[in-house]
Amino acid sequence: MTNDLSGKTAVVTGASRGLGAEIAHTFAHAGSRVILLARSSDQLQSLAAELPNDPAMIVTDLSQPDSWQNAAEQVNNLGHDIDILVNNAGTGAHTTMADMQAADFDQVMMVNVRNLVLLTHALTPKLVATRGSVVNISSVASQSGLVGHVAYSTSKGAVEAFTRNAAIDLGRYGVRVNAVAPRLIDDGMWKHAFDTGTDREATMSRMGNLIPLEGRWGSAADIAEAVSWLASERAGYITGQVLRVDGGMK
Ligand code: NAP
C-alpha cells in the first residue's frame, strides 16, 4: 500500500542525491508535485526529468545566511500551494572537540539548523493555509553521538528540539511537524564514503553485526517510506515525534 499524496505539493530540500532524491521520487510516484531544492542544478535537472506531476527545481546554497529568504522567495514565486515541507538537506564536518574549527561548526549549524528553522518559518503561512505537514530529517547521532562529528550530532539534537517546539506552535493551525532519524543507510553520505575509499564490504559487515533486524543496513527507500507516511493523512494525529528508522540498533 502506498501513502496517497495525490494533489499535494511538497518542497524537498537536499533533493539532488541520496535520501532526498529517493524521497522526491517516492512522493512524485505517490501523486505529489515536488519542488526540488539543492545546489547541484545538473543533478536536480536529471531527477526532475524522470518525475511525474510537473516537478520544479530551486537551485540555492543553504550555507549562506540569507539563503532561507532566497529559497522561500523562489518557492513563493512558483505560485503553488505548499502542503508538505521535507527539510532533508544536511551536511557534516569532521570536527572532534580537539580539532574543531569555528567556521566548520558554523557551516554545519547554518545548513542543518539555522536555514532549516528559518525556511520553515518563511513557509509557515503557506503550510497554515493548507493545514500542511513538515518532516525534518534528523539522525540517531543526536542521541548516540558519532565519533569525530560533534557539530553534526549537535545540529541534529537541535533539529529534534525544533521539531517538538514547532509542533506545539503550529498544532493550533492544523500543521503537523515530525522528524525521521535514520541510522545506517546504504546511500547518501555513506555512499559518498564508500565511493571515496571507505571499505564498503568490511564496514557493512562490521557494523551490520550491531543491527538487530537481520544485520541489514537501511535503504533510502526505507527512509522515504517513513517520510511519506508521516507526511500523509494516514499519520493525521501524529505530531512532535521523532521516528527512528534504525533496524532496532540502539
Ligand atoms: P548526501 O548524499 O550528502 O545528500 C545531502 C543533500 O543535501 C544533497 O542533496 C545536497 O545537495 C544537499 N545539501 C548539502 N549541503 C547543501 C547546501 N549548502 N545547500 C543546499 N543543499 C545542500 O546525504 P544523505 O545521506 O542523503 O543525507 C540526507 C539527510 O539524511 C541529511 O540530513 C543527513 O544528515 C541525514 N542522514 C543520513 C544518514 C545516512 O546514513 N545516509 C543517516 C542519518 C541521517 P547539493 O550538494 O547538490 O547542494
mmCIF file of C-alpha atoms and ligand atoms in Angstrom:
data_model
loop_
_atom_site.group_PDB
_atom_site.id
_atom_site.type_symbol
_atom_site.label_atom_id
_atom_site.label_comp_id
_atom_site.label_asym_id
_atom_site.label_seq_id
_atom_site.Cartn_x
_atom_site.Cartn_y
_atom_site.Cartn_z
ATOM 1 C CA MET A 1 0.000 0.000 0.000
ATOM 2 C CA THR A 2 1.377 3.421 -0.868
ATOM 3 C CA ASN A 3 0.764 6.622 1.041
ATOM 4 C CA ASP A 4 -1.529 8.679 -1.157
ATOM 5 C CA LEU A 5 -0.095 12.143 -1.771
ATOM 6 C CA SER A 6 -2.130 12.965 -4.851
ATOM 7 C CA GLY A 7 -2.903 16.615 -5.353
ATOM 8 C CA LYS A 8 -0.229 17.657 -2.843
ATOM 9 C CA THR A 9 2.778 19.876 -3.470
ATOM 10 C CA ALA A 10 5.937 19.105 -1.490
ATOM 11 C CA VAL A 11 9.181 21.032 -1.123
ATOM 12 C CA VAL A 12 12.091 18.612 -0.634
ATOM 13 C CA THR A 13 15.435 20.155 0.317
ATOM 14 C CA GLY A 14 18.644 18.285 -0.456
ATOM 15 C CA ALA A 15 16.886 16.534 -3.336
ATOM 16 C CA SER A 16 19.859 16.287 -5.707
ATOM 17 C CA ARG A 17 21.036 12.853 -4.490
ATOM 18 C CA GLY A 18 20.896 10.295 -1.685
ATOM 19 C CA LEU A 19 17.901 10.214 0.646
ATOM 20 C CA GLY A 20 16.397 13.462 -0.673
ATOM 21 C CA ALA A 21 16.318 12.211 -4.272
ATOM 22 C CA GLU A 22 14.624 8.990 -3.132
ATOM 23 C CA ILE A 23 12.092 10.946 -1.036
ATOM 24 C CA ALA A 24 11.301 13.127 -4.073
ATOM 25 C CA HIS A 25 10.929 10.013 -6.231
ATOM 26 C CA THR A 26 8.598 8.341 -3.727
ATOM 27 C CA PHE A 27 6.491 11.485 -3.297
ATOM 28 C CA ALA A 28 6.147 12.059 -7.043
ATOM 29 C CA HIS A 29 5.065 8.457 -7.603
ATOM 30 C CA ALA A 30 2.543 8.808 -4.763
ATOM 31 C CA GLY A 31 0.917 11.639 -6.726
ATOM 32 C CA SER A 32 2.647 14.752 -5.368
ATOM 33 C CA ARG A 33 4.171 17.605 -7.316
ATOM 34 C CA VAL A 34 7.710 18.034 -5.941
ATOM 35 C CA ILE A 35 9.774 21.182 -5.675
ATOM 36 C CA LEU A 36 13.383 20.006 -5.596
ATOM 37 C CA LEU A 37 15.947 22.175 -3.825
ATOM 38 C CA ALA A 38 19.772 21.859 -3.697
ATOM 39 C CA ARG A 39 22.948 23.433 -5.112
ATOM 40 C CA SER A 40 23.625 20.961 -7.961
ATOM 41 C CA SER A 41 21.460 22.129 -10.822
ATOM 42 C CA ASP A 42 22.532 19.303 -13.194
ATOM 43 C CA GLN A 43 21.524 16.624 -10.712
ATOM 44 C CA LEU A 44 18.236 18.348 -9.957
ATOM 45 C CA GLN A 45 17.537 18.658 -13.661
ATOM 46 C CA SER A 46 18.161 14.937 -14.335
ATOM 47 C CA LEU A 47 15.901 13.967 -11.437
ATOM 48 C CA ALA A 48 13.161 16.403 -12.480
ATOM 49 C CA ALA A 49 13.243 14.952 -15.999
ATOM 50 C CA GLU A 50 12.370 11.485 -14.595
ATOM 51 C CA LEU A 51 9.497 12.516 -12.333
ATOM 52 C CA PRO A 52 5.764 12.832 -12.986
ATOM 53 C CA ASN A 53 3.447 15.662 -11.838
ATOM 54 C CA ASP A 54 5.287 18.682 -13.161
ATOM 55 C CA PRO A 55 8.246 18.966 -10.760
ATOM 56 C CA ALA A 56 10.022 22.273 -10.211
ATOM 57 C CA MET A 57 13.552 22.994 -9.037
ATOM 58 C CA ILE A 58 15.209 25.643 -6.925
ATOM 59 C CA VAL A 59 18.983 25.990 -7.026
ATOM 60 C CA THR A 60 20.293 27.553 -3.856
ATOM 61 C CA ASP A 61 23.108 27.174 -1.350
ATOM 62 C CA LEU A 62 21.717 26.781 2.164
ATOM 63 C CA SER A 63 25.084 27.564 3.752
ATOM 64 C CA GLN A 64 24.583 31.310 3.236
ATOM 65 C CA PRO A 65 22.957 33.448 5.945
ATOM 66 C CA ASP A 66 20.197 34.837 3.727
ATOM 67 C CA SER A 67 19.528 31.703 1.674
ATOM 68 C CA TRP A 68 16.375 30.815 3.616
ATOM 69 C CA GLN A 69 14.834 34.071 2.332
ATOM 70 C CA ASN A 70 16.043 33.421 -1.186
ATOM 71 C CA ALA A 71 14.674 29.863 -1.130
ATOM 72 C CA ALA A 72 11.305 30.976 0.264
ATOM 73 C CA GLU A 73 11.055 33.729 -2.340
ATOM 74 C CA GLN A 74 11.697 31.232 -5.132
ATOM 75 C CA VAL A 75 9.083 28.861 -3.693
ATOM 76 C CA ASN A 76 6.558 31.705 -3.425
ATOM 77 C CA ASN A 77 7.305 32.821 -6.995
ATOM 78 C CA LEU A 78 6.262 29.397 -8.277
ATOM 79 C CA GLY A 79 2.751 30.296 -7.125
ATOM 80 C CA HIS A 80 1.773 26.852 -5.803
ATOM 81 C CA ASP A 81 0.095 25.992 -2.546
ATOM 82 C CA ILE A 82 2.551 24.100 -0.307
ATOM 83 C CA ASP A 83 1.219 21.064 1.557
ATOM 84 C CA ILE A 84 4.470 19.404 2.666
ATOM 85 C CA LEU A 85 7.966 20.585 3.544
ATOM 86 C CA VAL A 86 10.690 17.958 3.884
ATOM 87 C CA ASN A 87 13.784 19.513 5.451
ATOM 88 C CA ASN A 88 16.293 16.893 4.337
ATOM 89 C CA ALA A 89 19.379 18.891 3.241
ATOM 90 C CA GLY A 90 22.206 18.144 5.611
ATOM 91 C CA THR A 91 25.941 18.286 5.885
ATOM 92 C CA GLY A 92 28.679 17.200 8.274
ATOM 93 C CA ALA A 93 32.239 18.163 9.073
ATOM 94 C CA HIS A 94 34.933 16.106 10.734
ATOM 95 C CA THR A 95 35.111 18.117 13.935
ATOM 96 C CA THR A 96 36.261 16.436 17.125
ATOM 97 C CA MET A 97 36.313 18.572 20.252
ATOM 98 C CA ALA A 98 40.094 18.786 19.965
ATOM 99 C CA ASP A 99 40.409 19.942 16.362
ATOM 100 C CA MET A 100 37.144 21.803 15.862
ATOM 101 C CA GLN A 101 37.263 24.931 13.701
ATOM 102 C CA ALA A 102 34.619 27.577 14.384
ATOM 103 C CA ALA A 103 33.954 28.014 10.657
ATOM 104 C CA ASP A 104 33.213 24.289 10.203
ATOM 105 C CA PHE A 105 30.880 24.290 13.192
ATOM 106 C CA ASP A 106 29.084 27.389 11.862
ATOM 107 C CA GLN A 107 28.632 25.871 8.412
ATOM 108 C CA VAL A 108 27.062 22.685 9.768
ATOM 109 C CA MET A 109 24.747 24.690 12.013
ATOM 110 C CA MET A 110 23.859 27.053 9.153
ATOM 111 C CA VAL A 111 22.713 24.286 6.791
ATOM 112 C CA ASN A 112 21.347 21.791 9.302
ATOM 113 C CA VAL A 113 19.709 24.155 11.787
ATOM 114 C CA ARG A 114 19.534 27.882 11.065
ATOM 115 C CA ASN A 115 18.304 27.697 7.497
ATOM 116 C CA LEU A 116 16.062 24.708 8.255
ATOM 117 C CA VAL A 117 14.326 26.644 11.034
ATOM 118 C CA LEU A 118 14.105 29.896 9.071
ATOM 119 C CA LEU A 119 12.918 28.284 5.841
ATOM 120 C CA THR A 120 10.169 26.558 7.825
ATOM 121 C CA HIS A 121 9.317 29.912 9.396
ATOM 122 C CA ALA A 122 9.178 31.586 5.975
ATOM 123 C CA LEU A 123 6.902 28.887 4.524
ATOM 124 C CA THR A 124 4.631 28.769 7.587
ATOM 125 C CA PRO A 125 1.887 30.948 6.013
ATOM 126 C CA LYS A 126 1.665 28.516 3.086
ATOM 127 C CA LEU A 127 1.654 25.475 5.386
ATOM 128 C CA VAL A 128 -1.036 27.035 7.587
ATOM 129 C CA ALA A 129 -3.163 27.740 4.501
ATOM 130 C CA THR A 130 -3.154 24.041 3.556
ATOM 131 C CA ARG A 131 -3.065 22.600 7.123
ATOM 132 C CA GLY A 132 0.146 21.051 5.888
ATOM 133 C CA SER A 133 2.899 18.901 7.283
ATOM 134 C CA VAL A 134 6.642 19.223 7.911
ATOM 135 C CA VAL A 135 9.068 16.309 8.132
ATOM 136 C CA ASN A 136 12.612 17.074 9.265
ATOM 137 C CA ILE A 137 15.430 14.610 8.658
ATOM 138 C CA SER A 138 17.454 14.202 11.813
ATOM 139 C CA SER A 139 19.870 11.400 12.704
ATOM 140 C CA VAL A 140 20.225 8.979 15.590
ATOM 141 C CA ALA A 141 23.595 10.726 16.076
ATOM 142 C CA SER A 142 21.543 13.278 18.064
ATOM 143 C CA GLN A 143 21.232 10.641 20.800
ATOM 144 C CA SER A 144 24.152 8.299 20.310
ATOM 145 C CA GLY A 145 26.783 10.746 19.058
ATOM 146 C CA LEU A 146 29.209 9.896 16.263
ATOM 147 C CA VAL A 147 32.974 9.783 16.592
ATOM 148 C CA GLY A 148 34.517 12.945 15.099
ATOM 149 C CA HIS A 149 31.171 14.543 14.336
ATOM 150 C CA VAL A 150 30.379 16.701 17.325
ATOM 151 C CA ALA A 151 28.992 19.535 15.166
ATOM 152 C CA TYR A 152 26.744 17.174 13.207
ATOM 153 C CA SER A 153 25.365 15.480 16.333
ATOM 154 C CA THR A 154 24.792 18.843 17.998
ATOM 155 C CA SER A 155 22.913 20.088 14.935
ATOM 156 C CA LYS A 156 20.654 17.024 14.851
ATOM 157 C CA GLY A 157 19.825 17.455 18.555
ATOM 158 C CA ALA A 158 18.661 20.961 17.631
ATOM 159 C CA VAL A 159 16.579 19.622 14.725
ATOM 160 C CA GLU A 160 14.739 17.314 17.124
ATOM 161 C CA ALA A 161 14.146 20.077 19.707
ATOM 162 C CA PHE A 162 12.891 22.306 16.893
ATOM 163 C CA THR A 163 10.548 19.549 15.704
ATOM 164 C CA ARG A 164 8.922 19.263 19.126
ATOM 165 C CA ASN A 165 8.607 23.025 19.589
ATOM 166 C CA ALA A 166 7.330 23.744 16.079
ATOM 167 C CA ALA A 167 4.691 21.016 16.541
ATOM 168 C CA ILE A 168 3.458 22.841 19.653
ATOM 169 C CA ASP A 169 3.421 26.225 17.921
ATOM 170 C CA LEU A 170 1.797 25.078 14.697
ATOM 171 C CA GLY A 171 -0.623 22.488 16.060
ATOM 172 C CA ARG A 172 -3.355 25.070 16.577
ATOM 173 C CA TYR A 173 -3.319 25.693 12.804
ATOM 174 C CA GLY A 174 -3.593 22.009 11.973
ATOM 175 C CA VAL A 175 0.039 21.832 10.813
ATOM 176 C CA ARG A 176 1.931 18.702 11.918
ATOM 177 C CA VAL A 177 5.707 18.641 12.427
ATOM 178 C CA ASN A 178 7.639 15.376 12.796
ATOM 179 C CA ALA A 179 11.143 14.075 12.210
ATOM 180 C CA VAL A 180 12.712 10.897 10.881
ATOM 181 C CA ALA A 181 16.021 9.840 12.413
ATOM 182 C CA PRO A 182 17.889 7.363 10.189
ATOM 183 C CA ARG A 183 20.743 5.170 11.452
ATOM 184 C CA LEU A 184 22.918 3.253 8.981
ATOM 185 C CA ILE A 185 21.676 3.832 5.453
ATOM 186 C CA ASP A 186 23.460 2.333 2.466
ATOM 187 C CA ASP A 187 23.136 5.518 0.407
ATOM 188 C CA GLY A 188 23.736 9.261 0.602
ATOM 189 C CA MET A 189 26.573 10.176 2.960
ATOM 190 C CA TRP A 190 27.622 6.526 3.308
ATOM 191 C CA LYS A 191 27.622 6.055 -0.464
ATOM 192 C CA HIS A 192 29.976 9.028 -0.663
ATOM 193 C CA ALA A 193 32.238 7.467 1.992
ATOM 194 C CA PHE A 194 32.288 4.126 0.127
ATOM 195 C CA ASP A 195 32.948 5.886 -3.207
ATOM 196 C CA THR A 196 35.902 7.763 -1.712
ATOM 197 C CA GLY A 197 37.858 4.981 -0.067
ATOM 198 C CA THR A 198 35.982 3.534 2.924
ATOM 199 C CA ASP A 199 35.933 -0.247 2.532
ATOM 200 C CA ARG A 200 32.261 -0.968 1.827
ATOM 201 C CA GLU A 201 32.247 -4.703 2.446
ATOM 202 C CA ALA A 202 34.247 -4.569 5.689
ATOM 203 C CA THR A 203 32.294 -1.606 7.075
ATOM 204 C CA MET A 204 28.895 -3.041 6.213
ATOM 205 C CA SER A 205 29.766 -6.380 7.735
ATOM 206 C CA ARG A 206 31.345 -4.960 10.928
ATOM 207 C CA MET A 207 28.516 -2.505 11.612
ATOM 208 C CA GLY A 208 25.836 -4.861 10.329
ATOM 209 C CA ASN A 209 26.666 -7.120 13.285
ATOM 210 C CA LEU A 210 25.181 -4.394 15.515
ATOM 211 C CA ILE A 211 21.845 -4.164 13.646
ATOM 212 C CA PRO A 212 19.202 -6.430 15.240
ATOM 213 C CA LEU A 213 16.968 -6.621 12.140
ATOM 214 C CA GLU A 214 18.789 -9.337 10.162
ATOM 215 C CA GLY A 215 22.018 -7.295 10.301
ATOM 216 C CA ARG A 216 20.615 -5.298 7.390
ATOM 217 C CA TRP A 217 21.622 -1.709 6.651
ATOM 218 C CA GLY A 218 18.679 0.551 5.752
ATOM 219 C CA SER A 219 17.983 1.773 2.251
ATOM 220 C CA ALA A 220 16.986 5.219 1.019
ATOM 221 C CA ALA A 221 13.588 3.660 0.236
ATOM 222 C CA ASP A 222 13.154 2.695 3.916
ATOM 223 C CA ILE A 223 13.569 6.354 4.840
ATOM 224 C CA ALA A 224 11.395 7.661 2.004
ATOM 225 C CA GLU A 225 8.584 5.322 3.059
ATOM 226 C CA ALA A 226 8.669 6.600 6.658
ATOM 227 C CA VAL A 227 8.761 10.221 5.485
ATOM 228 C CA SER A 228 5.852 9.783 3.071
ATOM 229 C CA TRP A 229 3.781 8.066 5.770
ATOM 230 C CA LEU A 230 4.400 10.883 8.265
ATOM 231 C CA ALA A 231 3.602 13.478 5.577
ATOM 232 C CA SER A 232 0.400 11.730 4.537
ATOM 233 C CA GLU A 233 -3.038 11.982 6.069
ATOM 234 C CA ARG A 234 -2.636 8.434 7.374
ATOM 235 C CA ALA A 235 -0.450 9.943 10.127
ATOM 236 C CA GLY A 236 -3.022 12.703 10.714
ATOM 237 C CA TYR A 237 -2.896 12.580 14.551
ATOM 238 C CA ILE A 238 0.875 12.278 14.857
ATOM 239 C CA THR A 239 2.905 15.390 15.570
ATOM 240 C CA GLY A 240 6.031 16.380 17.506
ATOM 241 C CA GLN A 241 7.512 12.888 17.086
ATOM 242 C CA VAL A 242 10.952 11.687 16.096
ATOM 243 C CA LEU A 243 10.648 8.348 14.312
ATOM 244 C CA ARG A 244 13.873 6.357 14.451
ATOM 245 C CA VAL A 245 14.371 4.227 11.361
ATOM 246 C CA ASP A 246 17.252 2.145 12.627
ATOM 247 C CA GLY A 247 16.588 -1.578 12.212
ATOM 248 C CA GLY A 248 16.409 -1.761 16.013
ATOM 249 C CA MET A 249 20.007 -0.600 16.508
ATOM 250 C CA LYS A 250 20.408 1.446 19.699
HETATM 251 P P1 NAP B 1 24.003 13.381 0.840
HETATM 252 O O1 NAP B 1 24.004 12.310 -0.180
HETATM 253 O O2 NAP B 1 25.278 14.070 1.164
HETATM 254 O O3 NAP B 1 22.915 14.450 0.409
HETATM 255 C C1 NAP B 1 22.804 15.683 1.061
HETATM 256 C C2 NAP B 1 21.848 16.561 0.279
HETATM 257 O O4 NAP B 1 21.824 17.859 0.932
HETATM 258 C C3 NAP B 1 22.268 16.750 -1.155
HETATM 259 O O5 NAP B 1 21.146 16.801 -1.986
HETATM 260 C C4 NAP B 1 22.952 18.112 -1.112
HETATM 261 O O6 NAP B 1 22.794 18.753 -2.368
HETATM 262 C C5 NAP B 1 22.154 18.856 -0.038
HETATM 263 N N1 NAP B 1 22.956 19.906 0.558
HETATM 264 C C6 NAP B 1 24.102 19.760 1.297
HETATM 265 N N2 NAP B 1 24.610 20.978 1.558
HETATM 266 C C7 NAP B 1 23.770 21.890 1.000
HETATM 267 C C8 NAP B 1 23.776 23.303 0.912
HETATM 268 N N3 NAP B 1 24.769 24.046 1.431
HETATM 269 N N4 NAP B 1 22.771 23.921 0.252
HETATM 270 C C9 NAP B 1 21.788 23.198 -0.321
HETATM 271 N N5 NAP B 1 21.724 21.860 -0.278
HETATM 272 C C10 NAP B 1 22.714 21.220 0.369
HETATM 273 O O7 NAP B 1 23.470 12.849 2.240
HETATM 274 P P2 NAP B 1 22.235 11.928 2.667
HETATM 275 O O8 NAP B 1 22.801 10.784 3.389
HETATM 276 O O9 NAP B 1 21.288 11.709 1.550
HETATM 277 O O10 NAP B 1 21.598 12.888 3.770
HETATM 278 C C11 NAP B 1 20.272 13.391 3.714
HETATM 279 C C12 NAP B 1 19.823 13.674 5.145
HETATM 280 O O11 NAP B 1 19.802 12.429 5.867
HETATM 281 C C13 NAP B 1 20.789 14.578 5.908
HETATM 282 O O12 NAP B 1 20.043 15.496 6.705
HETATM 283 C C14 NAP B 1 21.575 13.614 6.786
HETATM 284 O O13 NAP B 1 22.039 14.225 7.962
HETATM 285 C C15 NAP B 1 20.508 12.561 7.083
HETATM 286 N N6 NAP B 1 21.045 11.238 7.497
HETATM 287 C C16 NAP B 1 21.641 10.402 6.608
HETATM 288 C C17 NAP B 1 22.109 9.138 7.043
HETATM 289 C C18 NAP B 1 22.763 8.148 6.129
HETATM 290 O O14 NAP B 1 23.156 7.055 6.619
HETATM 291 N N7 NAP B 1 22.893 8.401 4.838
HETATM 292 C C19 NAP B 1 21.972 8.785 8.399
HETATM 293 C C20 NAP B 1 21.379 9.691 9.265
HETATM 294 C C21 NAP B 1 20.901 10.906 8.810
HETATM 295 P P3 NAP B 1 23.904 19.623 -3.133
HETATM 296 O O15 NAP B 1 25.254 19.102 -2.770
HETATM 297 O O16 NAP B 1 23.519 19.469 -4.566
HETATM 298 O O17 NAP B 1 23.648 21.018 -2.645
#
